Structure formats: C-alpha cells, structure tokens
Amino acid sequence: MSRRCTPLAWVLLALLGLGAAKDCGPIVSRREWRALGSKCSQKLRLPVRYVVVSHTAGAVCNTPASCLRQAQNVQHYHMQELGWCDVGYNFMIGEDGLVYEGRGWNIKGAHSGPTWNPIAIGISFMGNYMDRVPPARALRAAQSLLACGAAQGYLTPNYEVKGHRDVQQTLSPGDQLYEIIQQWPHYRSV
C-alpha cells in the first residue's frame, strides 16, 4: 500500500484479505504506519517456542488512523525516551482489528527482559486492559497472527502463550486481558 492509502482502504483490504503479509491476515507493515527506521539487528532463532502477550497500558485506538498514531507514539516512547533501537514489540494489536508490525518475526524484541526477549515473540495490545476487555476483532487478530506464525514456521507447533505478568513482575497484560488469554489453547503458566 502506498503512503497515500487511507485508513478506510486498509479496512477494505483487510476485509477482502488483501494487503496481508504471507497470508497472515491484515498486518499493517512498518512502512504503512510510517515507522522510524529500526536500528536493531539481533535476530531471533526461529522457530520460537514462546509468545508473551502484554498491553501498552496507554491510549486506546479503535480506528486505523488512531492506531497508526498510537503505534507511532509507542515507537517514539521506546526509541526517544527509553533509547531502544526500535519499538520493543514484535507486533502490536489495535482495537481496529489490525496487527501492526513492530520488529516482526525475525528480530529480537525488548518486551519481557533479558531471559525472555531472546526466546519469545512479544505481542502487545494497544490500550489498558485492567478494567475492560479488548474487542473481539482485536482478539481474533491476535489469534490469527499466532496461527499464521505456527503455519509459516515462525512459531513451533507446540508454542506456548504467556502473559507478561507470567514472566516479569508487572500488571501487564491487565487483569481482563490476562483472564482471556488464560483460556487460549496454547496458554501455559510458567
């Protein structure tokens, strides 16, 4: 999609199944959300066995336009304020039902500390899920991404989903989202 592609066009392409990255559903590429250039180079060893689910605990986004801005805000915070080489997550999930590419499948994230970052994909839902649940379309987007990751060989067939709080002392991914992911078939506590 070109830089002039409107958020409405993203939604239409997502509904038609076009613009998908390797048949993984509607993934908004870094170029499409106008990410800054990454300075990260450390690769993940694929396939990865673990997926850590978190929330950004920031503002909610529920339209492609607001999620694009929120992805940019998260990246700005991680790079400019924290001094990281890029946004910390491999993927971000918007309440618009789209997946926003962070570091992608191949690059080590900065989402769960030195033990888990080298062995896990980090997926973060944009918003705060302490007192409310993400909409169904966001949950479906995350589950589709995971199924695609396994089908494409990025995740092991027996991959394990963990909540951020399972691997670090944090409230993330929020009480409400944590209750939901504990019901996912690949969820395993530590």
mmCIF file of C-alpha atoms in Angstrom:
data_model
loop_
_atom_site.group_PDB
_atom_site.id
_atom_site.type_symbol
_atom_site.label_atom_id
_atom_site.label_comp_id
_atom_site.label_asym_id
_atom_site.label_seq_id
_atom_site.Cartn_x
_atom_site.Cartn_y
_atom_site.Cartn_z
ATOM 1 C CA MET A 1 0.000 0.000 0.000
ATOM 2 C CA SER A 2 1.212 3.462 -0.713
ATOM 3 C CA ARG A 3 1.699 6.220 1.832
ATOM 4 C CA ARG A 4 -1.464 7.797 0.462
ATOM 5 C CA CYS A 5 -3.516 4.756 1.381
ATOM 6 C CA THR A 6 -6.281 5.900 3.662
ATOM 7 C CA PRO A 7 -7.361 4.088 6.803
ATOM 8 C CA LEU A 8 -10.630 3.215 5.041
ATOM 9 C CA ALA A 9 -8.619 1.497 2.302
ATOM 10 C CA TRP A 10 -6.811 -0.581 4.962
ATOM 11 C CA VAL A 11 -10.119 -1.747 6.352
ATOM 12 C CA LEU A 12 -11.417 -2.633 2.881
ATOM 13 C CA LEU A 13 -8.225 -4.508 2.035
ATOM 14 C CA ALA A 14 -8.386 -6.334 5.364
ATOM 15 C CA LEU A 15 -11.972 -7.381 4.721
ATOM 16 C CA LEU A 16 -11.017 -8.630 1.266
ATOM 17 C CA GLY A 17 -7.929 -10.406 2.611
ATOM 18 C CA LEU A 18 -5.573 -8.290 0.532
ATOM 19 C CA GLY A 19 -2.512 -6.486 1.811
ATOM 20 C CA ALA A 20 -1.775 -9.464 4.033
ATOM 21 C CA ALA A 21 1.764 -10.402 4.891
ATOM 22 C CA LYS A 22 2.420 -14.030 3.924
ATOM 23 C CA ASP A 23 -1.283 -14.873 4.303
ATOM 24 C CA CYS A 24 -1.172 -13.827 7.961
ATOM 25 C CA GLY A 25 -4.262 -11.662 7.781
ATOM 26 C CA PRO A 26 -4.327 -7.907 7.840
ATOM 27 C CA ILE A 27 -0.874 -6.813 9.001
ATOM 28 C CA VAL A 28 -0.067 -3.127 8.719
ATOM 29 C CA SER A 29 3.575 -3.005 7.673
ATOM 30 C CA ARG A 30 6.113 -0.658 9.224
ATOM 31 C CA ARG A 31 6.101 1.355 6.025
ATOM 32 C CA GLU A 32 2.322 1.691 6.132
ATOM 33 C CA TRP A 33 2.268 3.038 9.696
ATOM 34 C CA ARG A 34 5.292 5.183 8.868
ATOM 35 C CA ALA A 35 7.635 3.687 11.447
ATOM 36 C CA LEU A 36 11.029 5.228 12.000
ATOM 37 C CA GLY A 37 13.937 3.183 10.711
ATOM 38 C CA SER A 38 14.991 0.380 13.045
ATOM 39 C CA LYS A 39 18.494 0.264 14.469
ATOM 40 C CA CYS A 40 18.017 -3.306 15.710
ATOM 41 C CA SER A 41 19.972 -6.183 14.236
ATOM 42 C CA GLN A 42 19.846 -9.087 16.700
ATOM 43 C CA LYS A 43 17.936 -11.919 15.082
ATOM 44 C CA LEU A 44 15.664 -14.392 16.801
ATOM 45 C CA ARG A 45 16.400 -18.058 16.396
ATOM 46 C CA LEU A 46 13.385 -19.453 14.565
ATOM 47 C CA PRO A 47 11.087 -21.146 15.148
ATOM 48 C CA VAL A 48 10.312 -19.538 18.510
ATOM 49 C CA ARG A 49 8.572 -21.533 21.237
ATOM 50 C CA TYR A 50 7.182 -18.694 23.370
ATOM 51 C CA VAL A 51 4.847 -15.763 22.857
ATOM 52 C CA VAL A 52 4.481 -13.116 25.557
ATOM 53 C CA VAL A 53 1.243 -11.109 25.481
ATOM 54 C CA SER A 54 1.229 -7.648 27.033
ATOM 55 C CA HIS A 55 -0.650 -4.377 26.833
ATOM 56 C CA THR A 56 0.834 -0.958 26.228
ATOM 57 C CA ALA A 57 -1.230 0.487 29.123
ATOM 58 C CA GLY A 58 -1.515 3.640 27.006
ATOM 59 C CA ALA A 59 -4.263 5.199 24.966
ATOM 60 C CA VAL A 60 -6.852 3.066 23.220
ATOM 61 C CA CYS A 61 -7.065 3.136 19.456
ATOM 62 C CA ASN A 62 -10.088 1.813 17.606
ATOM 63 C CA THR A 63 -9.719 3.139 14.064
ATOM 64 C CA PRO A 64 -6.867 2.607 11.617
ATOM 65 C CA ALA A 65 -5.994 6.313 11.831
ATOM 66 C CA SER A 66 -5.867 6.359 15.629
ATOM 67 C CA CYS A 67 -3.972 3.043 15.767
ATOM 68 C CA LEU A 68 -1.404 4.315 13.271
ATOM 69 C CA ARG A 69 -0.809 7.307 15.561
ATOM 70 C CA GLN A 70 -0.684 5.088 18.637
ATOM 71 C CA ALA A 71 1.877 2.740 17.035
ATOM 72 C CA GLN A 72 3.984 5.814 16.228
ATOM 73 C CA ASN A 73 3.576 7.068 19.816
ATOM 74 C CA VAL A 74 4.703 3.733 21.264
ATOM 75 C CA GLN A 75 7.717 3.658 18.950
ATOM 76 C CA HIS A 76 8.603 7.256 19.802
ATOM 77 C CA TYR A 77 8.462 6.484 23.525
ATOM 78 C CA HIS A 78 10.607 3.356 23.170
ATOM 79 C CA MET A 79 13.221 4.961 20.915
ATOM 80 C CA GLN A 80 13.324 8.577 22.045
ATOM 81 C CA GLU A 81 12.538 8.256 25.751
ATOM 82 C CA LEU A 82 13.960 4.823 26.568
ATOM 83 C CA GLY A 83 16.775 4.851 23.989
ATOM 84 C CA TRP A 84 15.888 1.487 22.467
ATOM 85 C CA CYS A 85 16.799 0.542 18.893
ATOM 86 C CA ASP A 86 13.098 0.330 17.873
ATOM 87 C CA VAL A 87 9.630 -0.281 19.230
ATOM 88 C CA GLY A 88 10.022 -3.083 21.758
ATOM 89 C CA TYR A 89 7.270 -5.388 20.499
ATOM 90 C CA ASN A 90 7.332 -7.739 17.550
ATOM 91 C CA PHE A 91 3.682 -6.923 16.845
ATOM 92 C CA MET A 92 1.039 -4.571 18.218
ATOM 93 C CA ILE A 93 -2.691 -5.273 18.137
ATOM 94 C CA GLY A 94 -5.128 -2.421 17.609
ATOM 95 C CA GLU A 95 -8.751 -2.315 18.656
ATOM 96 C CA ASP A 96 -9.423 -1.705 14.963
ATOM 97 C CA GLY A 97 -8.772 -5.437 14.455
ATOM 98 C CA LEU A 98 -5.462 -4.934 12.666
ATOM 99 C CA VAL A 99 -1.978 -6.142 13.534
ATOM 100 C CA TYR A 100 0.793 -3.540 13.376
ATOM 101 C CA GLU A 101 4.239 -4.880 12.548
ATOM 102 C CA GLY A 102 6.836 -3.909 15.146
ATOM 103 C CA ARG A 103 10.127 -5.754 14.934
ATOM 104 C CA GLY A 104 8.423 -8.579 13.057
ATOM 105 C CA TRP A 105 9.059 -12.294 13.296
ATOM 106 C CA ASN A 106 12.821 -12.235 12.843
ATOM 107 C CA ILE A 107 14.217 -9.564 15.204
ATOM 108 C CA LYS A 108 14.657 -9.962 18.966
ATOM 109 C CA GLY A 109 12.265 -7.726 20.877
ATOM 110 C CA ALA A 110 12.600 -5.685 24.066
ATOM 111 C CA HIS A 111 9.345 -6.661 25.741
ATOM 112 C CA SER A 112 9.973 -9.077 28.604
ATOM 113 C CA GLY A 113 13.507 -8.778 29.945
ATOM 114 C CA PRO A 114 16.811 -10.494 29.199
ATOM 115 C CA THR A 115 15.602 -14.043 29.850
ATOM 116 C CA TRP A 116 12.524 -13.959 27.607
ATOM 117 C CA ASN A 117 13.359 -11.447 24.850
ATOM 118 C CA PRO A 118 15.768 -13.824 23.032
ATOM 119 C CA ILE A 119 13.299 -16.737 23.072
ATOM 120 C CA ALA A 120 9.881 -15.123 22.655
ATOM 121 C CA ILE A 121 7.770 -13.091 20.288
ATOM 122 C CA GLY A 122 6.237 -10.090 22.046
ATOM 123 C CA ILE A 123 2.668 -9.148 21.117
ATOM 124 C CA SER A 124 1.186 -6.082 22.779
ATOM 125 C CA PHE A 125 -2.423 -4.937 22.680
ATOM 126 C CA MET A 126 -2.576 -1.161 22.354
ATOM 127 C CA GLY A 127 -4.561 0.097 25.328
ATOM 128 C CA ASN A 128 -5.079 -0.654 29.010
ATOM 129 C CA TYR A 129 -6.946 -3.843 29.861
ATOM 130 C CA MET A 130 -7.066 -3.751 33.650
ATOM 131 C CA ASP A 131 -10.788 -2.986 33.783
ATOM 132 C CA ARG A 132 -12.064 -3.780 30.298
ATOM 133 C CA VAL A 133 -11.587 -6.398 27.608
ATOM 134 C CA PRO A 134 -10.288 -5.784 24.102
ATOM 135 C CA PRO A 135 -12.955 -6.025 21.406
ATOM 136 C CA ALA A 136 -13.487 -9.399 19.746
ATOM 137 C CA ARG A 137 -11.900 -8.212 16.492
ATOM 138 C CA ALA A 138 -8.624 -7.431 18.302
ATOM 139 C CA LEU A 139 -8.624 -10.839 19.976
ATOM 140 C CA ARG A 140 -9.306 -12.523 16.618
ATOM 141 C CA ALA A 141 -6.438 -10.570 15.027
ATOM 142 C CA ALA A 142 -4.020 -11.810 17.703
ATOM 143 C CA GLN A 143 -5.186 -15.408 17.387
ATOM 144 C CA SER A 144 -4.925 -15.254 13.588
ATOM 145 C CA LEU A 145 -1.398 -13.893 13.901
ATOM 146 C CA LEU A 146 -0.432 -16.776 16.189
ATOM 147 C CA ALA A 147 -1.991 -19.383 13.884
ATOM 148 C CA CYS A 148 -0.163 -17.846 10.951
ATOM 149 C CA GLY A 149 3.123 -17.780 12.869
ATOM 150 C CA ALA A 150 2.813 -21.503 13.544
ATOM 151 C CA ALA A 151 1.707 -22.293 9.979
ATOM 152 C CA GLN A 152 4.565 -20.284 8.471
ATOM 153 C CA GLY A 153 7.208 -21.842 10.754
ATOM 154 C CA TYR A 154 7.952 -18.742 12.859
ATOM 155 C CA LEU A 155 6.497 -20.443 15.949
ATOM 156 C CA THR A 156 6.928 -24.072 16.941
ATOM 157 C CA PRO A 157 3.765 -26.164 16.541
ATOM 158 C CA ASN A 158 3.660 -26.545 20.337
ATOM 159 C CA TYR A 159 4.289 -22.838 21.035
ATOM 160 C CA GLU A 160 3.289 -21.508 24.447
ATOM 161 C CA VAL A 161 1.474 -18.254 25.157
ATOM 162 C CA LYS A 162 2.337 -16.499 28.390
ATOM 163 C CA GLY A 163 1.049 -13.325 29.933
ATOM 164 C CA HIS A 164 3.598 -10.591 30.523
ATOM 165 C CA ARG A 165 2.959 -10.998 34.268
ATOM 166 C CA ASP A 166 3.898 -14.671 33.998
ATOM 167 C CA VAL A 167 7.472 -13.747 33.094
ATOM 168 C CA GLN A 168 8.019 -10.383 34.824
ATOM 169 C CA GLN A 169 6.670 -8.553 37.846
ATOM 170 C CA THR A 170 4.050 -6.369 36.162
ATOM 171 C CA LEU A 171 0.300 -5.861 35.902
ATOM 172 C CA SER A 172 0.521 -6.334 32.128
ATOM 173 C CA PRO A 173 -1.406 -7.529 30.142
ATOM 174 C CA GLY A 174 -4.078 -6.201 32.510
ATOM 175 C CA ASP A 175 -6.488 -8.277 34.579
ATOM 176 C CA GLN A 176 -9.200 -8.540 31.929
ATOM 177 C CA LEU A 177 -6.926 -9.499 29.017
ATOM 178 C CA TYR A 178 -4.997 -11.901 31.247
ATOM 179 C CA GLU A 179 -8.199 -13.777 32.081
ATOM 180 C CA ILE A 180 -8.927 -14.138 28.367
ATOM 181 C CA ILE A 181 -5.507 -15.388 27.261
ATOM 182 C CA GLN A 182 -5.548 -17.998 30.035
ATOM 183 C CA GLN A 183 -8.374 -19.634 28.064
ATOM 184 C CA TRP A 184 -6.398 -19.785 24.802
ATOM 185 C CA PRO A 185 -5.365 -23.340 23.837
ATOM 186 C CA HIS A 186 -1.618 -22.583 23.809
ATOM 187 C CA TYR A 187 -1.567 -20.692 27.125
ATOM 188 C CA ARG A 188 0.774 -22.196 29.729
ATOM 189 C CA SER A 189 1.672 -20.649 33.052
ATOM 190 C CA VAL A 190 5.344 -20.631 33.971
#
